[in-house]
Amino acid sequence: GGPAAQQGGHGEDVSFRWQCVEQPIGKQLFQRFLEGAPGLAAAGALWAELEAYDRCEEGERSGAAAAIRGRFFSPGGAQHCAFLSAQATAPPSG
């Protein structure tokens, strides 16, 4: 579905992206929820690290990606996100 599929009965956008990513207060509240919820803190930390990665200089990205993979994607990592699929955590090919 297009934009109509993401809107509620009053023309308000109720998509996750709009409420929890694009709206600053919604994003802050959702990230605080993740930080305080048992089992979801790693997801919140991963989100923060991915945003930091997006702001990295090109020369720093390889090291930042390796640190993210080790911390969040590898079994035994400090904040392993076991809920992610193998496809989501696979190193990029090419």
XYZ file of N, CA and C in Angstrom:
282
model
N 0.787 -1.189 0.000
C 0.000 0.000 0.000
C 0.823 1.243 0.000
N 0.215 2.290 -0.508
C 0.850 3.597 -0.567
C 0.566 4.400 0.670
N 0.569 5.736 0.532
C 0.363 6.600 1.688
C -0.956 6.341 2.408
N -2.004 5.971 1.681
C -3.294 5.724 2.325
C -3.215 4.561 3.309
N -2.353 3.575 3.025
C -2.224 2.410 3.900
C -1.560 2.780 5.222
N -0.811 3.880 5.259
C -0.100 4.278 6.467
C -0.887 5.287 7.289
N -2.059 5.658 6.852
C -2.792 6.705 7.535
C -3.975 6.155 8.307
N -4.260 6.782 9.420
C -5.406 6.401 10.231
C -6.669 7.025 9.679
N -7.731 6.951 10.442
C -9.022 7.428 9.996
C -9.111 8.932 9.804
N -8.216 9.707 10.406
C -8.308 11.159 10.324
C -7.202 11.749 9.467
N -6.612 10.965 8.594
C -5.562 11.477 7.734
C -4.227 11.640 8.432
N -4.076 11.080 9.620
C -2.819 11.176 10.348
C -1.926 10.003 9.976
N -0.653 10.288 9.743
C 0.307 9.228 9.434
C 0.611 8.483 10.731
N 0.326 7.194 10.771
C 0.547 6.402 11.976
C 1.640 5.358 11.775
N 2.438 5.504 10.726
C 3.495 4.531 10.479
C 4.582 4.638 11.550
N 5.282 3.539 11.764
C 6.396 3.526 12.709
C 7.437 4.557 12.295
N 7.789 4.573 11.000
C 8.833 5.491 10.518
C 8.474 6.937 10.866
N 7.231 7.334 10.626
C 6.846 8.716 10.883
C 6.859 9.002 12.381
N 6.265 8.120 13.182
C 6.120 8.380 14.610
C 7.417 8.229 15.397
N 8.234 7.246 15.058
C 9.380 6.896 15.905
C 10.741 7.187 15.271
N 10.761 7.634 14.033
C 12.030 7.953 13.384
C 12.047 9.414 12.938
N 10.981 9.839 12.272
C 10.957 11.186 11.700
C 10.545 12.266 12.703
N 9.770 11.936 13.705
C 9.331 12.914 14.698
C 10.306 12.908 15.880
N 10.994 14.013 16.136
C 12.027 14.019 17.183
C 11.530 13.553 18.557
N 10.377 14.016 18.996
C 9.906 13.619 20.323
C 9.515 12.142 20.331
N 8.884 11.679 19.268
C 8.522 10.264 19.176
C 9.753 9.378 19.162
N 10.777 9.813 18.429
C 12.028 9.066 18.365
C 12.679 8.987 19.742
N 12.742 10.122 20.436
C 13.359 10.147 21.759
C 12.600 9.254 22.735
N 11.282 9.332 22.718
C 10.487 8.507 23.627
C 10.649 7.024 23.319
N 10.653 6.663 22.039
C 10.803 5.252 21.686
C 12.189 4.743 22.063
N 13.217 5.555 21.838
C 14.566 5.129 22.213
C 14.687 4.981 23.733
N 14.041 5.844 24.494
C 14.045 5.692 25.963
C 13.321 4.418 26.373
N 12.232 4.108 25.677
C 11.510 2.860 25.945
C 12.429 1.662 25.708
N 13.149 1.650 24.581
C 14.055 0.543 24.283
C 15.129 0.412 25.357
N 15.697 1.537 25.771
C 16.758 1.519 26.777
C 16.283 0.941 28.105
N 15.016 1.164 28.450
C 14.514 0.735 29.745
C 13.804 -0.604 29.756
N 13.586 -1.188 28.582
C 12.848 -2.448 28.512
C 13.808 -3.631 28.539
N 13.580 -4.576 29.458
C 14.441 -5.767 29.487
C 14.437 -6.463 28.128
N 15.607 -6.770 27.635
C 15.721 -7.471 26.362
C 15.721 -6.569 25.150
N 15.450 -5.275 25.311
C 15.416 -4.370 24.162
C 16.526 -3.324 24.192
N 17.264 -3.260 25.278
C 18.324 -2.259 25.384
C 19.358 -2.417 24.274
N 19.674 -3.660 23.901
C 20.644 -3.886 22.830
C 20.123 -3.333 21.507
N 18.825 -3.452 21.258
C 18.243 -2.902 20.032
C 18.375 -1.383 20.014
N 18.138 -0.743 21.156
C 18.300 0.703 21.247
C 19.745 1.123 21.029
N 20.674 0.379 21.608
C 22.089 0.690 21.434
C 22.515 0.487 19.979
N 22.001 -0.576 19.344
C 22.314 -0.817 17.941
C 21.808 0.335 17.083
N 20.592 0.803 17.330
C 20.031 1.926 16.588
C 20.951 3.146 16.710
N 21.398 3.447 17.930
C 22.278 4.600 18.148
C 23.594 4.425 17.394
N 24.147 3.217 17.411
C 25.411 2.972 16.718
C 25.251 3.076 15.202
N 24.120 2.617 14.677
C 23.886 2.722 13.234
C 23.735 4.185 12.815
N 23.108 4.994 13.652
C 23.013 6.418 13.349
C 24.393 7.076 13.400
N 25.215 6.676 14.364
C 26.575 7.207 14.447
C 27.386 6.780 13.222
N 27.178 5.544 12.775
C 27.854 5.050 11.576
C 27.511 5.914 10.367
N 26.248 6.291 10.244
C 25.822 7.139 9.131
C 26.532 8.484 9.125
N 26.968 8.952 10.291
C 27.654 10.241 10.392
C 29.174 10.109 10.286
N 29.694 8.872 10.218
C 31.138 8.646 10.145
C 31.725 9.174 8.841
N 32.973 9.587 8.920
C 33.734 9.889 7.706
C 33.963 8.583 6.961
N 34.120 8.659 5.678
C 34.276 7.457 4.840
C 35.430 6.577 5.329
N 36.525 7.185 5.742
C 37.685 6.421 6.182
C 37.476 5.683 7.499
N 36.487 6.088 8.278
C 36.221 5.463 9.573
C 35.178 4.352 9.488
N 34.515 4.233 8.347
C 33.379 3.321 8.255
C 33.758 1.851 8.385
N 34.876 1.451 7.851
C 35.269 0.043 7.926
C 35.455 -0.386 9.379
N 36.160 0.418 10.155
C 36.369 0.101 11.564
C 35.075 0.144 12.356
N 34.232 1.124 12.052
C 32.950 1.240 12.757
C 32.063 0.043 12.444
N 32.053 -0.389 11.186
C 31.247 -1.553 10.797
C 31.738 -2.810 11.504
N 33.049 -2.985 11.588
C 33.610 -4.155 12.271
C 33.234 -4.142 13.753
N 33.267 -2.969 14.377
C 32.914 -2.862 15.793
C 31.434 -3.195 15.998
N 30.581 -2.725 15.096
C 29.147 -3.031 15.194
C 28.916 -4.521 15.030
N 29.569 -5.125 14.032
C 29.406 -6.573 13.825
C 29.834 -7.349 15.059
N 30.969 -7.002 15.651
C 31.457 -7.719 16.823
C 30.584 -7.533 18.048
N 30.066 -6.334 18.234
C 29.290 -6.010 19.434
C 27.847 -6.523 19.369
N 27.223 -6.403 18.196
C 25.795 -6.676 18.090
C 25.433 -7.921 17.278
N 26.255 -8.286 16.300
C 25.877 -9.351 15.368
C 26.513 -10.694 15.681
N 27.582 -10.706 16.449
C 28.308 -11.947 16.724
C 27.828 -12.587 18.022
N 27.517 -13.894 17.991
C 27.180 -14.579 19.251
C 28.331 -14.370 20.245
N 28.005 -14.011 21.444
C 29.038 -13.714 22.437
C 29.442 -12.255 22.448
N 28.919 -11.458 21.504
C 29.208 -10.031 21.486
C 28.609 -9.360 22.711
N 29.129 -8.203 23.063
C 28.709 -7.509 24.282
C 27.200 -7.274 24.343
N 26.591 -6.987 23.199
C 25.139 -6.741 23.152
C 24.538 -7.476 21.956
N 24.800 -8.759 21.886
C 24.355 -9.567 20.750
C 22.844 -9.448 20.550
N 22.448 -9.124 19.339
C 21.029 -8.985 18.987
C 20.586 -10.265 18.282
N 20.280 -11.300 19.076
C 19.936 -12.613 18.538
C 18.661 -12.595 17.711
N 17.830 -11.560 17.860
C 16.579 -11.485 17.115
C 16.789 -11.138 15.647
N 17.987 -10.671 15.263
C 18.258 -10.329 13.863
C 18.500 -11.589 13.045
N 18.031 -11.587 11.807
C 18.210 -12.744 10.932
C 19.664 -12.813 10.462
N 20.057 -14.003 10.018
C 21.413 -14.191 9.479
C 21.629 -13.296 8.276
N 20.598 -13.097 7.476
C 20.704 -12.231 6.304
C 20.971 -10.786 6.719
N 20.321 -10.334 7.782
C 20.501 -8.965 8.252
C 21.892 -8.724 8.807
N 22.519 -9.758 9.372
C 23.816 -9.577 10.014
C 24.996 -10.014 9.150
N 24.728 -10.513 7.936
C 25.800 -10.965 7.056
C 26.626 -9.774 6.576
N 27.954 -9.926 6.511
C 28.781 -8.852 5.961
C 28.370 -8.582 4.521
N 28.505 -7.348 4.064
C 28.146 -7.038 2.684
C 29.027 -7.797 1.713
N 28.453 -8.206 0.592
C 29.245 -8.895 -0.430
C 29.650 -7.890 -1.487
N 30.812 -8.139 -2.084
C 31.248 -7.275 -3.166
C 32.136 -6.201 -2.779
